[in-house]
Amino acid sequence: MSERLQPGDVAPAFTLPDADGNDVSLSDHKGRKVIVYFYPAALTPGCTKQACDFTDNLEVLAGAGYDVIGISPDKPEKLAKFRDKESLKITLLADEDKQVLDAYAAFGEKKNYGKTYMGVIRSTIVVDEEGKVEHALYNVRATGHVAKIIKDLGI
């Protein structure tokens, strides 16, 4: 597992397929701030809540100069189903081989009910216009997280 990112680090570059199979790169957003968030699985209760919160606040975030990208290990087809079922307006990317999740330290050892296993660590990385990490938040909660980000960013 990679080291957790810190403010000032260069955000690892990536290119991943979106819900429609089109490649999206972090570099496509150069000159804009990007909220990259990692979640375990599309169409699950917590991840749905978080994705809907980002969609509901997208105008506020976009108005403040932020793009939002959600990344999970799901296949693009599942992301398309998720987007359509929940009317999501954020960009969803598929990281099936978990390389980007690993590069952002968003995949690793987790504990749940006393069991240890490998999985997606719910994380949010805010990347500035120059591609540097502005905020790195790990083990975040699905509920209330978007409101906290908006408050922390002073939006």
PDB file of C-alpha atoms in Angstrom:
ATOM      1  CA  MET A   1       0.000   0.000   0.000  1.00  0.00           C
ATOM      2  CA  SER A   2       1.205   3.482  -0.823  1.00  0.00           C
ATOM      3  CA  GLU A   3       1.954   6.170   1.737  1.00  0.00           C
ATOM      4  CA  ARG A   4      -0.951   8.448   2.498  1.00  0.00           C
ATOM      5  CA  LEU A   5      -0.831  11.684   0.551  1.00  0.00           C
ATOM      6  CA  GLN A   6      -0.063  14.919   2.361  1.00  0.00           C
ATOM      7  CA  PRO A   7      -0.864  18.541   1.463  1.00  0.00           C
ATOM      8  CA  GLY A   8       1.766  19.786  -0.992  1.00  0.00           C
ATOM      9  CA  ASP A   9       2.353  16.353  -2.583  1.00  0.00           C
ATOM     10  CA  VAL A  10       1.883  16.087  -6.339  1.00  0.00           C
ATOM     11  CA  ALA A  11      -1.368  14.205  -6.943  1.00  0.00           C
ATOM     12  CA  PRO A  12      -0.665  10.948  -8.814  1.00  0.00           C
ATOM     13  CA  ALA A  13      -1.674  11.233 -12.479  1.00  0.00           C
ATOM     14  CA  PHE A  14      -4.384   8.871 -13.711  1.00  0.00           C
ATOM     15  CA  THR A  15      -6.491   7.995 -16.732  1.00  0.00           C
ATOM     16  CA  LEU A  16      -9.513   5.773 -16.119  1.00  0.00           C
ATOM     17  CA  PRO A  17     -12.702   4.876 -18.008  1.00  0.00           C
ATOM     18  CA  ASP A  18     -15.896   6.684 -16.993  1.00  0.00           C
ATOM     19  CA  ALA A  19     -19.392   5.165 -16.831  1.00  0.00           C
ATOM     20  CA  ASP A  20     -19.612   5.345 -20.653  1.00  0.00           C
ATOM     21  CA  GLY A  21     -16.161   3.836 -21.235  1.00  0.00           C
ATOM     22  CA  ASN A  22     -14.518   7.163 -22.169  1.00  0.00           C
ATOM     23  CA  ASP A  23     -11.059   7.847 -20.744  1.00  0.00           C
ATOM     24  CA  VAL A  24     -10.858  10.667 -18.196  1.00  0.00           C
ATOM     25  CA  SER A  25      -7.515  11.940 -16.899  1.00  0.00           C
ATOM     26  CA  LEU A  26      -6.700  14.101 -13.914  1.00  0.00           C
ATOM     27  CA  SER A  27      -4.759  16.297 -16.358  1.00  0.00           C
ATOM     28  CA  ASP A  28      -8.043  17.031 -18.220  1.00  0.00           C
ATOM     29  CA  HIS A  29      -8.898  19.207 -15.199  1.00  0.00           C
ATOM     30  CA  LYS A  30      -5.654  21.229 -15.070  1.00  0.00           C
ATOM     31  CA  GLY A  31      -6.426  24.811 -14.090  1.00  0.00           C
ATOM     32  CA  ARG A  32      -9.438  23.709 -12.007  1.00  0.00           C
ATOM     33  CA  LYS A  33      -9.568  22.361  -8.494  1.00  0.00           C
ATOM     34  CA  VAL A  34     -10.677  18.743  -8.298  1.00  0.00           C
ATOM     35  CA  ILE A  35     -12.276  16.802  -5.472  1.00  0.00           C
ATOM     36  CA  VAL A  36     -11.286  13.167  -6.070  1.00  0.00           C
ATOM     37  CA  TYR A  37     -13.143  10.819  -3.782  1.00  0.00           C
ATOM     38  CA  PHE A  38     -12.790   7.069  -3.423  1.00  0.00           C
ATOM     39  CA  TYR A  39     -15.681   4.835  -2.412  1.00  0.00           C
ATOM     40  CA  PRO A  40     -16.062   1.047  -2.021  1.00  0.00           C
ATOM     41  CA  ALA A  41     -18.984   0.153  -4.312  1.00  0.00           C
ATOM     42  CA  ALA A  42     -21.671   1.680  -6.487  1.00  0.00           C
ATOM     43  CA  LEU A  43     -25.318   0.977  -5.620  1.00  0.00           C
ATOM     44  CA  THR A  44     -24.661   0.449  -1.901  1.00  0.00           C
ATOM     45  CA  PRO A  45     -26.406   2.612   0.747  1.00  0.00           C
ATOM     46  CA  GLY A  46     -23.437   4.640   2.051  1.00  0.00           C
ATOM     47  CA  CYS A  47     -21.885   5.164  -1.369  1.00  0.00           C
ATOM     48  CA  THR A  48     -25.254   6.179  -2.812  1.00  0.00           C
ATOM     49  CA  LYS A  49     -25.753   8.730  -0.022  1.00  0.00           C
ATOM     50  CA  GLN A  50     -22.287  10.187  -0.616  1.00  0.00           C
ATOM     51  CA  ALA A  51     -22.669  10.347  -4.428  1.00  0.00           C
ATOM     52  CA  CYS A  52     -26.122  11.964  -4.090  1.00  0.00           C
ATOM     53  CA  ASP A  53     -24.694  14.523  -1.615  1.00  0.00           C
ATOM     54  CA  PHE A  54     -21.962  15.440  -4.119  1.00  0.00           C
ATOM     55  CA  THR A  55     -24.556  15.705  -6.918  1.00  0.00           C
ATOM     56  CA  ASP A  56     -26.880  17.834  -4.742  1.00  0.00           C
ATOM     57  CA  ASN A  57     -23.983  20.213  -3.984  1.00  0.00           C
ATOM     58  CA  LEU A  58     -22.367  20.155  -7.416  1.00  0.00           C
ATOM     59  CA  GLU A  59     -23.536  23.656  -8.383  1.00  0.00           C
ATOM     60  CA  VAL A  60     -22.082  25.121  -5.179  1.00  0.00           C
ATOM     61  CA  LEU A  61     -18.801  23.250  -5.672  1.00  0.00           C
ATOM     62  CA  ALA A  62     -18.558  24.028  -9.408  1.00  0.00           C
ATOM     63  CA  GLY A  63     -19.356  27.688  -8.680  1.00  0.00           C
ATOM     64  CA  ALA A  64     -16.345  27.747  -6.345  1.00  0.00           C
ATOM     65  CA  GLY A  65     -14.146  26.229  -9.087  1.00  0.00           C
ATOM     66  CA  TYR A  66     -14.233  22.541  -8.093  1.00  0.00           C
ATOM     67  CA  ASP A  67     -14.850  19.507 -10.296  1.00  0.00           C
ATOM     68  CA  VAL A  68     -15.878  16.249  -8.597  1.00  0.00           C
ATOM     69  CA  ILE A  69     -14.633  12.794  -9.567  1.00  0.00           C
ATOM     70  CA  GLY A  70     -15.712   9.599  -7.782  1.00  0.00           C
ATOM     71  CA  ILE A  71     -13.530   6.500  -8.185  1.00  0.00           C
ATOM     72  CA  SER A  72     -14.395   2.917  -7.237  1.00  0.00           C
ATOM     73  CA  PRO A  73     -13.238  -0.558  -8.322  1.00  0.00           C
ATOM     74  CA  ASP A  74     -16.566  -1.119 -10.141  1.00  0.00           C
ATOM     75  CA  LYS A  75     -16.877  -1.858 -13.860  1.00  0.00           C
ATOM     76  CA  PRO A  76     -18.026   1.041 -16.124  1.00  0.00           C
ATOM     77  CA  GLU A  77     -21.340  -0.755 -16.757  1.00  0.00           C
ATOM     78  CA  LYS A  78     -22.135  -0.777 -13.036  1.00  0.00           C
ATOM     79  CA  LEU A  79     -21.201   2.912 -12.788  1.00  0.00           C
ATOM     80  CA  ALA A  80     -23.590   3.709 -15.664  1.00  0.00           C
ATOM     81  CA  LYS A  81     -26.385   1.863 -13.848  1.00  0.00           C
ATOM     82  CA  PHE A  82     -25.526   3.740 -10.620  1.00  0.00           C
ATOM     83  CA  ARG A  83     -25.459   7.128 -12.390  1.00  0.00           C
ATOM     84  CA  ASP A  84     -28.750   6.509 -14.194  1.00  0.00           C
ATOM     85  CA  LYS A  85     -30.611   5.021 -11.209  1.00  0.00           C
ATOM     86  CA  GLU A  86     -29.606   7.882  -8.877  1.00  0.00           C
ATOM     87  CA  SER A  87     -29.507  10.708 -11.512  1.00  0.00           C
ATOM     88  CA  LEU A  88     -25.896  11.454 -10.584  1.00  0.00           C
ATOM     89  CA  LYS A  89     -24.211  14.431 -12.231  1.00  0.00           C
ATOM     90  CA  ILE A  90     -20.660  13.801 -10.976  1.00  0.00           C
ATOM     91  CA  THR A  91     -17.974  12.004 -12.995  1.00  0.00           C
ATOM     92  CA  LEU A  92     -17.657   8.352 -11.943  1.00  0.00           C
ATOM     93  CA  LEU A  93     -14.516   6.436 -12.895  1.00  0.00           C
ATOM     94  CA  ALA A  94     -13.762   2.704 -12.847  1.00  0.00           C
ATOM     95  CA  ASP A  95     -10.484   1.521 -11.289  1.00  0.00           C
ATOM     96  CA  GLU A  96     -10.939  -2.228 -11.641  1.00  0.00           C
ATOM     97  CA  ASP A  97      -7.259  -3.085 -11.114  1.00  0.00           C
ATOM     98  CA  LYS A  98      -7.108  -0.692  -8.116  1.00  0.00           C
ATOM     99  CA  GLN A  99      -3.876   0.982  -9.312  1.00  0.00           C
ATOM    100  CA  VAL A 100      -5.196   4.507  -8.755  1.00  0.00           C
ATOM    101  CA  LEU A 101      -6.806   3.523  -5.446  1.00  0.00           C
ATOM    102  CA  ASP A 102      -3.388   2.212  -4.385  1.00  0.00           C
ATOM    103  CA  ALA A 103      -1.495   5.281  -5.679  1.00  0.00           C
ATOM    104  CA  TYR A 104      -3.770   7.494  -3.538  1.00  0.00           C
ATOM    105  CA  ALA A 105      -3.471   5.133  -0.520  1.00  0.00           C
ATOM    106  CA  ALA A 106      -7.220   4.566  -0.731  1.00  0.00           C
ATOM    107  CA  PHE A 107      -6.937   0.772  -0.789  1.00  0.00           C
ATOM    108  CA  GLY A 108      -5.576  -1.193   2.107  1.00  0.00           C
ATOM    109  CA  GLU A 109      -6.202  -2.923   5.372  1.00  0.00           C
ATOM    110  CA  LYS A 110      -9.566  -2.266   6.995  1.00  0.00           C
ATOM    111  CA  LYS A 111     -11.156  -3.505  10.177  1.00  0.00           C
ATOM    112  CA  ASN A 112     -14.861  -4.200  10.532  1.00  0.00           C
ATOM    113  CA  TYR A 113     -16.510  -6.016  13.415  1.00  0.00           C
ATOM    114  CA  GLY A 114     -13.122  -7.328  14.561  1.00  0.00           C
ATOM    115  CA  LYS A 115     -12.193  -8.743  11.135  1.00  0.00           C
ATOM    116  CA  THR A 116      -9.251  -7.412   9.127  1.00  0.00           C
ATOM    117  CA  TYR A 117      -9.478  -7.426   5.336  1.00  0.00           C
ATOM    118  CA  MET A 118      -8.288  -5.517   2.262  1.00  0.00           C
ATOM    119  CA  GLY A 119     -10.673  -2.974   0.804  1.00  0.00           C
ATOM    120  CA  VAL A 120     -11.348   0.560  -0.334  1.00  0.00           C
ATOM    121  CA  ILE A 121     -10.650   3.172   2.332  1.00  0.00           C
ATOM    122  CA  ARG A 122     -13.281   5.881   1.883  1.00  0.00           C
ATOM    123  CA  SER A 123     -11.086   8.889   1.140  1.00  0.00           C
ATOM    124  CA  THR A 124     -11.260  12.364  -0.364  1.00  0.00           C
ATOM    125  CA  ILE A 125      -8.319  14.183  -1.914  1.00  0.00           C
ATOM    126  CA  VAL A 126      -8.670  17.831  -2.933  1.00  0.00           C
ATOM    127  CA  VAL A 127      -6.271  18.696  -5.762  1.00  0.00           C
ATOM    128  CA  ASP A 128      -5.431  22.322  -6.598  1.00  0.00           C
ATOM    129  CA  GLU A 129      -5.173  23.908 -10.071  1.00  0.00           C
ATOM    130  CA  GLU A 130      -1.491  22.956 -10.289  1.00  0.00           C
ATOM    131  CA  GLY A 131      -2.097  19.262  -9.542  1.00  0.00           C
ATOM    132  CA  LYS A 132      -0.902  19.404  -5.926  1.00  0.00           C
ATOM    133  CA  VAL A 133      -2.756  17.921  -2.957  1.00  0.00           C
ATOM    134  CA  GLU A 134      -4.536  20.635  -0.977  1.00  0.00           C
ATOM    135  CA  HIS A 135      -6.379  18.336   1.475  1.00  0.00           C
ATOM    136  CA  ALA A 136      -6.079  14.570   2.051  1.00  0.00           C
ATOM    137  CA  LEU A 137      -8.874  13.046   4.128  1.00  0.00           C
ATOM    138  CA  TYR A 138      -8.883   9.324   4.933  1.00  0.00           C
ATOM    139  CA  ASN A 139     -11.457   7.057   6.598  1.00  0.00           C
ATOM    140  CA  VAL A 140     -14.200   9.610   6.032  1.00  0.00           C
ATOM    141  CA  ARG A 141     -17.857   8.952   6.758  1.00  0.00           C
ATOM    142  CA  ALA A 142     -20.300   8.728   3.848  1.00  0.00           C
ATOM    143  CA  THR A 143     -22.961  10.760   5.632  1.00  0.00           C
ATOM    144  CA  GLY A 144     -22.293  14.434   6.259  1.00  0.00           C
ATOM    145  CA  HIS A 145     -18.933  14.344   4.497  1.00  0.00           C
ATOM    146  CA  VAL A 146     -19.836  16.697   1.632  1.00  0.00           C
ATOM    147  CA  ALA A 147     -21.142  19.341   4.062  1.00  0.00           C
ATOM    148  CA  LYS A 148     -17.869  19.047   6.016  1.00  0.00           C
ATOM    149  CA  ILE A 149     -15.780  19.490   2.831  1.00  0.00           C
ATOM    150  CA  ILE A 150     -17.782  22.591   1.846  1.00  0.00           C
ATOM    151  CA  LYS A 151     -17.239  24.027   5.343  1.00  0.00           C
ATOM    152  CA  ASP A 152     -13.512  23.111   5.400  1.00  0.00           C
ATOM    153  CA  LEU A 153     -12.959  24.690   1.969  1.00  0.00           C
ATOM    154  CA  GLY A 154     -14.747  27.859   3.069  1.00  0.00           C
ATOM    155  CA  ILE A 155     -17.352  27.656   0.297  1.00  0.00           C
TER     156      ILE A 155
END
